[in-house]
Coordinates of C-alpha atoms in Angstrom, one line a residue:
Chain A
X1 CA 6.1 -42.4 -67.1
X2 CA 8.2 -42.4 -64.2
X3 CA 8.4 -39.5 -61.7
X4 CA 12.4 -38.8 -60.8
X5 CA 12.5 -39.6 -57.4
X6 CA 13.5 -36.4 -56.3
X7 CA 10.0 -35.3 -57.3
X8 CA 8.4 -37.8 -55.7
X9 CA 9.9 -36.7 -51.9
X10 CA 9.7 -33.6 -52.6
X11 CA 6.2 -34.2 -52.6
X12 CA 5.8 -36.0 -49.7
X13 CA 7.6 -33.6 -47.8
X14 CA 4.9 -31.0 -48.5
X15 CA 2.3 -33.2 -48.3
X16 CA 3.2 -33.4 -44.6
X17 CA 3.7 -30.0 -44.1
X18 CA 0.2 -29.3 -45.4
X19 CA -1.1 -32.2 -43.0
X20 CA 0.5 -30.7 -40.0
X21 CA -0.8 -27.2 -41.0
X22 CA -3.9 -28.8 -41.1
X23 CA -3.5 -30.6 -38.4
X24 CA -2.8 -27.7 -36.0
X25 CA -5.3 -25.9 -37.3
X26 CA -8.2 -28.1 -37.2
X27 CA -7.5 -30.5 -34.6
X28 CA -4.6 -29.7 -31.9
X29 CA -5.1 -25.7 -31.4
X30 CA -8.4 -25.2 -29.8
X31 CA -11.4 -23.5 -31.8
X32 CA -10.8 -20.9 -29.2
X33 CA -7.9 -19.2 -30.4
X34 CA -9.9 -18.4 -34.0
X35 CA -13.3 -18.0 -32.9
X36 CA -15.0 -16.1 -30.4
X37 CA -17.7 -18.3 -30.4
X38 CA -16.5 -21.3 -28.0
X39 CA -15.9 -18.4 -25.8
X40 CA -19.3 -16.8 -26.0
X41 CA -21.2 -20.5 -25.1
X42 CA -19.2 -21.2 -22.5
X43 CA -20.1 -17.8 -20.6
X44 CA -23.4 -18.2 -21.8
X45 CA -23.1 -21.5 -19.7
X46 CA -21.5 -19.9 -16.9
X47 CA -24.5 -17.5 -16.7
X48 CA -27.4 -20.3 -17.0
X49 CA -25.6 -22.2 -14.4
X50 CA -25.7 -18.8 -12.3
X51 CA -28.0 -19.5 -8.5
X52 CA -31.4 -18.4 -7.9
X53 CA -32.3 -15.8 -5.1
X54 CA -36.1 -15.3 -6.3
X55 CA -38.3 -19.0 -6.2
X56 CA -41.1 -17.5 -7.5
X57 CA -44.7 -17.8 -6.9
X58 CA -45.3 -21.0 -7.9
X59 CA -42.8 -22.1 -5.7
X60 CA -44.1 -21.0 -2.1
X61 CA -47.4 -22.1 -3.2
X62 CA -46.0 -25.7 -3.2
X63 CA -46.4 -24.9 0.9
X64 CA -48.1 -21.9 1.4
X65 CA -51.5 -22.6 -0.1
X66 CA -53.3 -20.8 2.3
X67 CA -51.5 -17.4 2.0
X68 CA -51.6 -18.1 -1.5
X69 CA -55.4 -18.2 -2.1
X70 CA -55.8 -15.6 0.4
X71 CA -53.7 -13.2 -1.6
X72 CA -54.9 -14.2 -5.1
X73 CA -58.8 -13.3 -4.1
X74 CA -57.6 -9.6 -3.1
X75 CA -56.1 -6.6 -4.1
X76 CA -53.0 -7.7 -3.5
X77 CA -53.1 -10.8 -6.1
X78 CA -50.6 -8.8 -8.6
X79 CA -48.1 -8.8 -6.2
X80 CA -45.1 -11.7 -5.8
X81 CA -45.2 -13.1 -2.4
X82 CA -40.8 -12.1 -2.5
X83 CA -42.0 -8.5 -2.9
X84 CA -42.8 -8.3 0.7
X85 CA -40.6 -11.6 2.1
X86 CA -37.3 -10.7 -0.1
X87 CA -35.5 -13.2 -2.0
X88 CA -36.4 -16.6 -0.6
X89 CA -35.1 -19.6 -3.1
X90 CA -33.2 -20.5 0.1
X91 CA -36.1 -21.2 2.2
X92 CA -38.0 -22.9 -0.1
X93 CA -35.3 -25.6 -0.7
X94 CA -34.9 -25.9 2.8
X95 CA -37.9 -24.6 5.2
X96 CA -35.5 -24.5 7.7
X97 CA -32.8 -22.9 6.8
X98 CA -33.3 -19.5 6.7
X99 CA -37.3 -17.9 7.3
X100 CA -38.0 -15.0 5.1
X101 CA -38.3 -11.7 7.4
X102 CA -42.0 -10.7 8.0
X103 CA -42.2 -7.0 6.9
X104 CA -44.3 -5.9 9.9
X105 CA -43.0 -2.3 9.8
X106 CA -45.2 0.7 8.5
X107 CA -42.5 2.0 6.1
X108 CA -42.8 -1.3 4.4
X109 CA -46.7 -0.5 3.1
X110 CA -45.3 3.0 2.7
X111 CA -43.2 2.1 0.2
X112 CA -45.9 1.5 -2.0
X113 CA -48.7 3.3 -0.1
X114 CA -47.2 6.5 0.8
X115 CA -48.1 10.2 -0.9
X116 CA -46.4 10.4 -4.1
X117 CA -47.6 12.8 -6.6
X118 CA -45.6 10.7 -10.0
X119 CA -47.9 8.0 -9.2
X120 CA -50.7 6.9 -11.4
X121 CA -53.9 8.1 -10.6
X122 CA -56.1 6.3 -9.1
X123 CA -53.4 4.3 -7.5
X124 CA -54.3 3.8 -3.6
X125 CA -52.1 5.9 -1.2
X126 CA -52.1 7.4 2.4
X127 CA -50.3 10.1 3.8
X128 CA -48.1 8.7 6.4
X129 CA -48.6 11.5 8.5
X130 CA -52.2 11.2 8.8
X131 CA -53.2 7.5 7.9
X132 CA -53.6 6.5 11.5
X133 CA -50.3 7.4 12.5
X134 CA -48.3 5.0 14.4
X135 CA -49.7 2.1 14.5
X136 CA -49.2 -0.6 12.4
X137 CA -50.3 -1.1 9.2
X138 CA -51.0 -4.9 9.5
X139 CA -53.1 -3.9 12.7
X140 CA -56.2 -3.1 10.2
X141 CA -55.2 -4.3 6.9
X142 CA -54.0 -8.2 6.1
X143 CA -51.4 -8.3 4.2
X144 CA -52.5 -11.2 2.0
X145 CA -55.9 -9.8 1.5
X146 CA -55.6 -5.7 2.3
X147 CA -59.5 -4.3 2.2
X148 CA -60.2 -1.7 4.6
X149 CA -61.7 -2.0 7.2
X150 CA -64.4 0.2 6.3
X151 CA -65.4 1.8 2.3
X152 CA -63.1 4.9 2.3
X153 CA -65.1 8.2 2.1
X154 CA -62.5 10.6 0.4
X155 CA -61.2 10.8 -2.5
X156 CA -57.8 11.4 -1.1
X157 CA -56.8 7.8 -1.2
X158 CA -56.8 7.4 -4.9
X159 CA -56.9 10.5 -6.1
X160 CA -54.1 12.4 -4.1
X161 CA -52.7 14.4 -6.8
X162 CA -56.2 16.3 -8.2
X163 CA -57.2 16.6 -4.1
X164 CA -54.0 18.6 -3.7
X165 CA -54.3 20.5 -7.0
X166 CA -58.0 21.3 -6.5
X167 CA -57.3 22.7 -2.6
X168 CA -55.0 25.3 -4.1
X169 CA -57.3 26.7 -6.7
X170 CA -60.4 28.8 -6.9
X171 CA -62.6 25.6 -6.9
X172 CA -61.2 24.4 -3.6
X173 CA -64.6 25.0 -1.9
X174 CA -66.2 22.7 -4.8
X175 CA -66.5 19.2 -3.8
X176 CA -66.0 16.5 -6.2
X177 CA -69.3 15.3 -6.4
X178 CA -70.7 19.2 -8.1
X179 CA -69.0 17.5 -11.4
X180 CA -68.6 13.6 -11.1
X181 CA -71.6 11.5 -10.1
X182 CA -70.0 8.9 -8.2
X183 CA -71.3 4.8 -7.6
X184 CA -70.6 3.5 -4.2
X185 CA -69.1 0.7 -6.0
X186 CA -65.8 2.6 -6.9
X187 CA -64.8 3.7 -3.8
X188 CA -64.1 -0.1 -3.4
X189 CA -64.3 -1.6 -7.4
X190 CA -62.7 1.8 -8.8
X191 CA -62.6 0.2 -12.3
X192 CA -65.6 -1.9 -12.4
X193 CA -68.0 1.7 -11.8
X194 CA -66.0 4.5 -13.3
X195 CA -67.9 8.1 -12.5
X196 CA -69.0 10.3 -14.7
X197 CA -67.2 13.2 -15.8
X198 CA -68.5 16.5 -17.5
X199 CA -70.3 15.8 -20.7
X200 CA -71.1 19.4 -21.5
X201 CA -70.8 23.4 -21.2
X202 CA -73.9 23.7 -19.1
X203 CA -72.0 21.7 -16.5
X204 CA -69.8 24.5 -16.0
X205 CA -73.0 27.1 -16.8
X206 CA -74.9 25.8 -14.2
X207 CA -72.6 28.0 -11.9
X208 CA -70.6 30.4 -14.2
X209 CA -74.1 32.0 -16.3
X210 CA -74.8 35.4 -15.0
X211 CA -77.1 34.8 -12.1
X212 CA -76.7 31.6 -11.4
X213 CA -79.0 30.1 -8.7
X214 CA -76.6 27.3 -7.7
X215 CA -75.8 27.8 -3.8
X216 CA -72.3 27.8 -4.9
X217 CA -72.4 29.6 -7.7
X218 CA -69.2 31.6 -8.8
X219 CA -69.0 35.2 -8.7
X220 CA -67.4 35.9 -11.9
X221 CA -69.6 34.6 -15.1
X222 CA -69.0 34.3 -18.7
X223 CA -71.2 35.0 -21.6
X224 CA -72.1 30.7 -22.5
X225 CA -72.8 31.7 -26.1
X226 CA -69.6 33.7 -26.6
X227 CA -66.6 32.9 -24.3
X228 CA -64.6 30.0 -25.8
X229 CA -66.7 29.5 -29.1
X230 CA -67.7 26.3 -29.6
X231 CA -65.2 24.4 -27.4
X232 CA -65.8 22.6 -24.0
X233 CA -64.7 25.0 -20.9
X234 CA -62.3 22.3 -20.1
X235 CA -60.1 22.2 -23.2
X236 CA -59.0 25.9 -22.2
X237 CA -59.2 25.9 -18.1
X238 CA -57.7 22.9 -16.3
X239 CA -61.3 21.9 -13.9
X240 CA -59.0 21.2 -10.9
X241 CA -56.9 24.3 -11.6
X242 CA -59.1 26.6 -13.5
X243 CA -57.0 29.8 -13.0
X244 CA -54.1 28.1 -13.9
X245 CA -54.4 27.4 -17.1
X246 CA -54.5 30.6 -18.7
Chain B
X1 CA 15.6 -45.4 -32.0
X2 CA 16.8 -44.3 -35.1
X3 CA 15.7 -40.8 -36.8
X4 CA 13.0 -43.0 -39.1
X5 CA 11.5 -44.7 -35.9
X6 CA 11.2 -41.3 -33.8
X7 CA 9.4 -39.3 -36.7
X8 CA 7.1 -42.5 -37.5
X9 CA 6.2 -42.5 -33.7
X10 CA 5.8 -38.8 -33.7
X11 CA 3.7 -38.7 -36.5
X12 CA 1.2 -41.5 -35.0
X13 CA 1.7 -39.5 -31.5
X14 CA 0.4 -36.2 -32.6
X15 CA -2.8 -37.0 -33.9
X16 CA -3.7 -39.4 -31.3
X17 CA -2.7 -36.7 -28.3
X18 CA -4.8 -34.3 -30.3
X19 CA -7.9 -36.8 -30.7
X20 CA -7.4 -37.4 -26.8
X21 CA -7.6 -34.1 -26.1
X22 CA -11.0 -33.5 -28.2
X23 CA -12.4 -36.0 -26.6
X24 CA -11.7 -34.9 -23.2
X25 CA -14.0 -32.0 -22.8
X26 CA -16.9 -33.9 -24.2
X27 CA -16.1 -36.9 -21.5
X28 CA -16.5 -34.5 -19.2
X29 CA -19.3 -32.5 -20.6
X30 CA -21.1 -35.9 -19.9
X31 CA -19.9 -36.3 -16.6
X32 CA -21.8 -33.3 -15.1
X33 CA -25.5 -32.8 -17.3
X34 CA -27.3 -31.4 -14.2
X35 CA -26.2 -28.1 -14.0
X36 CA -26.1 -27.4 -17.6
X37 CA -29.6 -27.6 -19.0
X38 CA -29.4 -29.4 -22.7
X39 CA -32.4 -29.4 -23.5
X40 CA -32.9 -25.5 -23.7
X41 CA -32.4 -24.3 -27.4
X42 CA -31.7 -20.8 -27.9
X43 CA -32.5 -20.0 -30.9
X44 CA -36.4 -20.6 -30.5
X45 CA -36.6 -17.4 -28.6
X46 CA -36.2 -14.4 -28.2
X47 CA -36.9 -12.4 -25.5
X48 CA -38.2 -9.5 -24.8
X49 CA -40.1 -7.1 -21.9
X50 CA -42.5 -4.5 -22.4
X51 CA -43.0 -1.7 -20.1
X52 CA -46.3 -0.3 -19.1
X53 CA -45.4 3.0 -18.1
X54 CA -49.1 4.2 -16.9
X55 CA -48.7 1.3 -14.3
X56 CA -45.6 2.1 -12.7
X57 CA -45.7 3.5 -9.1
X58 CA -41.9 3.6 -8.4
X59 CA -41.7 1.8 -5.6
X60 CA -38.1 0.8 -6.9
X61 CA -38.6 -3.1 -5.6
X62 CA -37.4 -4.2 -9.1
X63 CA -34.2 -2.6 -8.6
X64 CA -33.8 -4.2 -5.1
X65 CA -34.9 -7.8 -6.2
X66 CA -32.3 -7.0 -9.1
X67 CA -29.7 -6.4 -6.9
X68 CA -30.2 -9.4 -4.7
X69 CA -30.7 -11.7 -7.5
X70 CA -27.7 -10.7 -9.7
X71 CA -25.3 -9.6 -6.7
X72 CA -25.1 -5.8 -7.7
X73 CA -22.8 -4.0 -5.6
X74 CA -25.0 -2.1 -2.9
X75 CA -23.9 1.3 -3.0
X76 CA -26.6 3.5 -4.9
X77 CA -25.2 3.7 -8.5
X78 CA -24.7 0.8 -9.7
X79 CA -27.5 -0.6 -11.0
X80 CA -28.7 -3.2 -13.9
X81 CA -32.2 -1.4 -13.8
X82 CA -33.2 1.8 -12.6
X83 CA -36.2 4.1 -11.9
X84 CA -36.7 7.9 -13.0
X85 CA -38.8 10.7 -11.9
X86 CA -40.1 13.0 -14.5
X87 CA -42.0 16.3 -13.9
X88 CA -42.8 17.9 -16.8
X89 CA -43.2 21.3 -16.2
X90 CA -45.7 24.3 -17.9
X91 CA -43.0 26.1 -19.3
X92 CA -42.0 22.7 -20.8
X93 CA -39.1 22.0 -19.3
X94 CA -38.4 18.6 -17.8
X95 CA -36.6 17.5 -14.6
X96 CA -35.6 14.0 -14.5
X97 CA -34.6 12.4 -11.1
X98 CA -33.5 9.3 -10.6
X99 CA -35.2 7.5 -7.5
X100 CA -33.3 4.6 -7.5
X101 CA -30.3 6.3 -5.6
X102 CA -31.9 6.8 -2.6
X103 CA -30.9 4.3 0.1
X104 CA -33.5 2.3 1.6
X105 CA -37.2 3.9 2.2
X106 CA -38.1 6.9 -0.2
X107 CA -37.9 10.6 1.9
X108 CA -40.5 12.4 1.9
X109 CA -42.6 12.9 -1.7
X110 CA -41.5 16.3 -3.3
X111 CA -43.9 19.1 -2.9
X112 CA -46.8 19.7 -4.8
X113 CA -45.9 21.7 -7.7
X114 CA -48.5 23.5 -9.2
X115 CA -46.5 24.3 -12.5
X116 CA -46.0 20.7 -13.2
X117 CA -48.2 20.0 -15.7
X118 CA -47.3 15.9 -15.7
X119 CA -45.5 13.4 -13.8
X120 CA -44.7 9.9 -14.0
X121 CA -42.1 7.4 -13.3
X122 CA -40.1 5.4 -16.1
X123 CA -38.4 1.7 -15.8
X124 CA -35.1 1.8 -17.2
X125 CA -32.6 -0.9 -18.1
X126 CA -30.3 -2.3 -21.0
X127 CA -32.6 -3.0 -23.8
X128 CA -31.2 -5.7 -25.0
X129 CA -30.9 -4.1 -28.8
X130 CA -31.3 -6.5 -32.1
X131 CA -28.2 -4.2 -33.2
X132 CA -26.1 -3.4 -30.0
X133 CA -23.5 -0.9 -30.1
X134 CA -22.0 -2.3 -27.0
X135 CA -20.8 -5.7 -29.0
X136 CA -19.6 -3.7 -31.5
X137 CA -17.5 -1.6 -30.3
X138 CA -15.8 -4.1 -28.0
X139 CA -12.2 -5.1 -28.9
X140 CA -12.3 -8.3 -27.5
X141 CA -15.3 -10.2 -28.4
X142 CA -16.2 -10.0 -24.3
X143 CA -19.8 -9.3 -25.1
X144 CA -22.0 -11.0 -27.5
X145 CA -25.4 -11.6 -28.5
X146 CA -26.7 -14.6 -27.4
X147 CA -29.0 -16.6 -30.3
X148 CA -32.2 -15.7 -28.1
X149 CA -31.6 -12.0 -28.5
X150 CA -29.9 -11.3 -24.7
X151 CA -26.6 -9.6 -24.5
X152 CA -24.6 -10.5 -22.5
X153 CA -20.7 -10.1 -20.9
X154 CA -17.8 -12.7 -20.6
X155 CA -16.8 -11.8 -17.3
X156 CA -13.4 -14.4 -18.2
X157 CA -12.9 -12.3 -21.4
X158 CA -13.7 -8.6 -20.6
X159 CA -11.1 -6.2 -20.0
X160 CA -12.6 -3.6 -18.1
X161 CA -11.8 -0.8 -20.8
X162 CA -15.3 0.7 -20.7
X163 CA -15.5 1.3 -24.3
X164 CA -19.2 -0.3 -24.1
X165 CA -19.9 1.8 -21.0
X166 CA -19.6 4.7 -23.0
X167 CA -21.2 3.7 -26.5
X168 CA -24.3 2.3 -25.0
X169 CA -27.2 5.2 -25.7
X170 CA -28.9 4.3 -22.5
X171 CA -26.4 4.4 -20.5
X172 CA -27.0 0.9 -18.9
X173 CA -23.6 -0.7 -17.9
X174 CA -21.7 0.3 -15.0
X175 CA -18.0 -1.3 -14.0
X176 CA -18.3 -3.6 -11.8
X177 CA -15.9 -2.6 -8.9
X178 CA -15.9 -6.4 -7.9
X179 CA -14.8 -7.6 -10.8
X180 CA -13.5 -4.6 -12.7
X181 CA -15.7 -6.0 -16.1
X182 CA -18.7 -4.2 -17.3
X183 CA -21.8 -5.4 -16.0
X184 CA -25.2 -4.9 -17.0
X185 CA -29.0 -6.2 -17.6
X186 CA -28.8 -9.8 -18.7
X187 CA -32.9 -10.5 -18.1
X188 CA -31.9 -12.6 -15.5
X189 CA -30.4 -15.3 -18.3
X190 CA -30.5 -17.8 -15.3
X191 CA -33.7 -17.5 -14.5
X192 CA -35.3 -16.9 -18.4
X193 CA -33.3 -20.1 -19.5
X194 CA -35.1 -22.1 -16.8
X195 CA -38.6 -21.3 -17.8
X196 CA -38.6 -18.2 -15.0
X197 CA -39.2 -14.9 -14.9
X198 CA -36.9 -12.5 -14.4
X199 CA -36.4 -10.7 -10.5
X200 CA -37.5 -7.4 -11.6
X201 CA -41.2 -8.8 -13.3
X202 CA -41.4 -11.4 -10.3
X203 CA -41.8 -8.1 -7.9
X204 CA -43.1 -6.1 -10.2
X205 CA -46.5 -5.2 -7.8
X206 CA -48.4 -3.4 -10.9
X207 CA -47.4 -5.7 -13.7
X208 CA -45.8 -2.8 -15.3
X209 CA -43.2 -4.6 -16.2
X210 CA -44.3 -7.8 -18.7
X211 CA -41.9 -10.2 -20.0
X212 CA -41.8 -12.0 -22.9
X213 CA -40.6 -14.4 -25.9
X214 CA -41.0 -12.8 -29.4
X215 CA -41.1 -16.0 -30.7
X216 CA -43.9 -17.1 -28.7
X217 CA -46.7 -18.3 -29.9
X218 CA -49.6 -17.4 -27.3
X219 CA -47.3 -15.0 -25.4
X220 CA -48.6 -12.3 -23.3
X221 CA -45.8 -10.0 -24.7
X222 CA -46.8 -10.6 -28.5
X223 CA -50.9 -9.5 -27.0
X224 CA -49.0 -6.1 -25.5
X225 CA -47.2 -5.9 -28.7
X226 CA -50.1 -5.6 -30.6
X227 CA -53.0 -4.0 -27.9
X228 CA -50.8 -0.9 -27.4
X229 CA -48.9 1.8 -29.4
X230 CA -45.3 0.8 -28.6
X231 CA -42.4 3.5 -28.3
X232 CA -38.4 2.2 -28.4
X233 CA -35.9 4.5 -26.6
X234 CA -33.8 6.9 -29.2
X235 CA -35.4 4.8 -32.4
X236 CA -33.6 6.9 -33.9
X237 CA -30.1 5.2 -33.3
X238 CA -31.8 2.1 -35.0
X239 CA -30.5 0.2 -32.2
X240 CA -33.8 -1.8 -32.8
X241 CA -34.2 -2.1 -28.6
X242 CA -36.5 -5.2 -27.3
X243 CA -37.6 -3.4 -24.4
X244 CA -40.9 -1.5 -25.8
X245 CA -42.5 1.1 -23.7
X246 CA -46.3 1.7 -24.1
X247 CA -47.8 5.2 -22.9
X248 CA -44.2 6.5 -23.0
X249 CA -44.2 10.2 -22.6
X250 CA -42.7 12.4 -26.0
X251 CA -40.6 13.7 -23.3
X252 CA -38.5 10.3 -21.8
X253 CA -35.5 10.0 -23.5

């Protein structure tokens, strides 16, 4: 059968019409205009192809061996060497460029170091005001490798907050050692020789029975068998802060 | 030319321009490989950072090295990351501070408080949620999730409306007043994409701050995953966030 040929343009016609759609959809107009997503790679582009500021470690070990193994045998070894230097990707692609400062100052340790009661326990701190005021830091401690000169003695360093707590309560007189046997070793391992703490009621007795023959025996005294049933003093009165946990 | 010449030669035109024009971008795509890394596939990762808060001793460098590394405005409230005080007091309630607006050096610690029963500082920044409200609410597509799990902003394409300011829970995008776009957290995408670790774990003196790939096979954010019990901010948004705090406080919101 033949198709009048009116028919057969007509078709044409829309076949074209369809292939331009087509065309301008698919081809010509760019993805963009329907779809985020050409969008969304290219900034995620742009943002990979962002510079560094930070080299990392790694980097500066590349050159700085020394202060490198220095730092990884001590206390320090947690810390990035751009921490102290600031961002340095510049140096280490060119030495020459630009040297990283050399935080010399006190305020710099003292950023970290300083008195702060929100941080952890345990976590090493000075007060600036007494901490061999003055002088500078790197004087006594390396940087890369910060032990003390000496063992520290108190208990201050590490354990600022309970110190302070303990100096403004009825125990203040108490020194630490009448309820923690402490190891040398933790004054300068803390976490290799942890000290004992209270195991028992009688560590609290041994002062707190009615006369008690402890030179520093408290003058007020509980019945043992009685006060606070079966419990351990210090799930009722705060040790460092006895009176303030009422 | 007649009329059947010009729309036989426009209809062979066309499609060739349009063929040359596809063709471009890829010419020129190969023209420049260095900068753009090909060989990094995104969808074998995704990222994450845990937070251990116990570890933290807010000496706010991971806000600094943030600010250098991403070019953060200066001034003391804009940030991509942050650092809050709490103090938990006896009669339970809670002050949060946050330390990071402080210019420079820290002043002097606060006073000893005898009714504070606990205190501690919390890391903050955008936590890069499996179901972010920011993308969702934004009207032009700007910001997206990335096939590795980071969100990020099209500088080119925001609008600096600030819906996503607002509908983030965290409050962890800021306006740019540079560029007048949001801005915000983007795991140093730079830096990650290259094998690095971002500015605020490469300071980070404590390792408080671990980063990670979810993905990852012998990853040392899958061991924290499983060694600790892991809080989310606000789980109850089901934002599903990828920054996981362990030994969060009840009380940090």
């Amino acid at each position: 059968m033949k198709l009048p040929e009116q028919v057969t343009r007509l078709g044409i016609v829309i076949a074209v019409i369809v292939a331009v759609v087509l065309l301008l959809r698919f081809v010509i107009l760019p993805e963009s205009l329907f779809s985020a997503r050409p969008h969304q790679a290219a900034a995620a582009e742009r943002e990979m192809a962002k510079p560094l500021r930070h080299a990392g470690v790694a980097v500066c070990r590349e050159c700085h061996e020394e202060q490198f193994e220095l730092k990884y045998g001590g206390k320090h070894r947690t810390i990035g060497c751009e921490n102290c230097h600031g961002p340095a990707a510049s140096h280490a692609a060119d030495e020459n460029a630009a040297k990283p400062p050399l935080p010399r100052e006190r305020e710099a340790c003292l950023a970290c170091h300083g008195y702060d009661s929100s941080r952890p326990n345990g976590f090493p701190q000075v007060d600036p005001l007494e901490h061999r005021p003055r002088k500078k830091c790197v004087t006594c401690h390396d940087p890369h490798d910060p032990v003390p000169p000496k063992a520290p003695t108190e208990c201050t360093g590490c354990h600022g907050r309970i110190e302070h707590t303990k100096a403004m309560s009825t125990h203040a007189l108490l020194p630490c050692a009448s309820c923690h046997a402490v190891d040398a070793q933790h004054m300068t391992e803390p976490r290799l020789a942890l000290p004992t703490k209270p195991d028992s009621r009688e560590v609290c007795g041994r002062c707190h029975v009615p006369g008690a023959t402890d030179p520093a025996a408290s003058k007020v005294s509980v019945d043992m068998a009685a006060h606070g049933g079966t419990y351990v003093c210090w799930e009722c009165h705060y040790a460092h802060l006895p009176e303030g946990r009422k | 030319m007649n009329k059947r010449e010009f729309l036989k030669d426009a209809i062979l035109f066309f499609p060739a321009a349009a063929t040359l024009q596809a063709l471009a971008p890829a010419a020129e795509g190969k023209a420049e490989p260095a900068t753009t890394p090909t060989d990094y596939d995104a969808t074998r990762h995704w990222y994450g950072m845990g937070i251990d808060v116990d570890k933290c001793i807010g000496c706010n460098r991971c806000v600094e090295a943030c600010k250098a590394e991403n070019n953060v405005p200066d001034e003391p409230f804009y940030f991509r990351t942050w650092i809050e005080r709490y103090q938990i007091h006896e009669n339970g309630e809670t002050r949060v501070e946050c330390i990071s607006t402080r210019a420079g050096l820290p002043e002097q610690a606060p006073p000893e408080d005898p009714s504070v029963v606990r205190t501690f500082f919390v890391p903050k920044l955008c936590n890069q949620c499996a179901h972010p409200p920011c993308v969702q609410v934004c009207p032009v597509g700007a910001t997206f999730q990335t096939q590795d799990g980071v969100v990020l902003v099209d500088e080119k394409r925001c609008i600096g409306c600030r819906y996503c300011i607002q509908a983030c829970p965290y409050g962890a995008r800021y306006l740019n007043p540079r560029t007048k776009t949001a801005d915000k957290c983007t795991f140093c995408y730079h830096r990650i994409t290259e094998g690095l670790l971002p500015a605020c774990v490469e300071v980070c003196p404590t390792e408080a701050r671990i980063f990670g790939d979810l993905k990852g096979k012998a990853d040392r954010l899958v061991r924290f995953h499983r060694v600790n019990q892991i809080s989310v901010l606000k789980p109850d948004l089901n934002t599903e966030p990828k920054v996981l705090y362990a030994q969060l406080d009840g009380e940090v919101r």
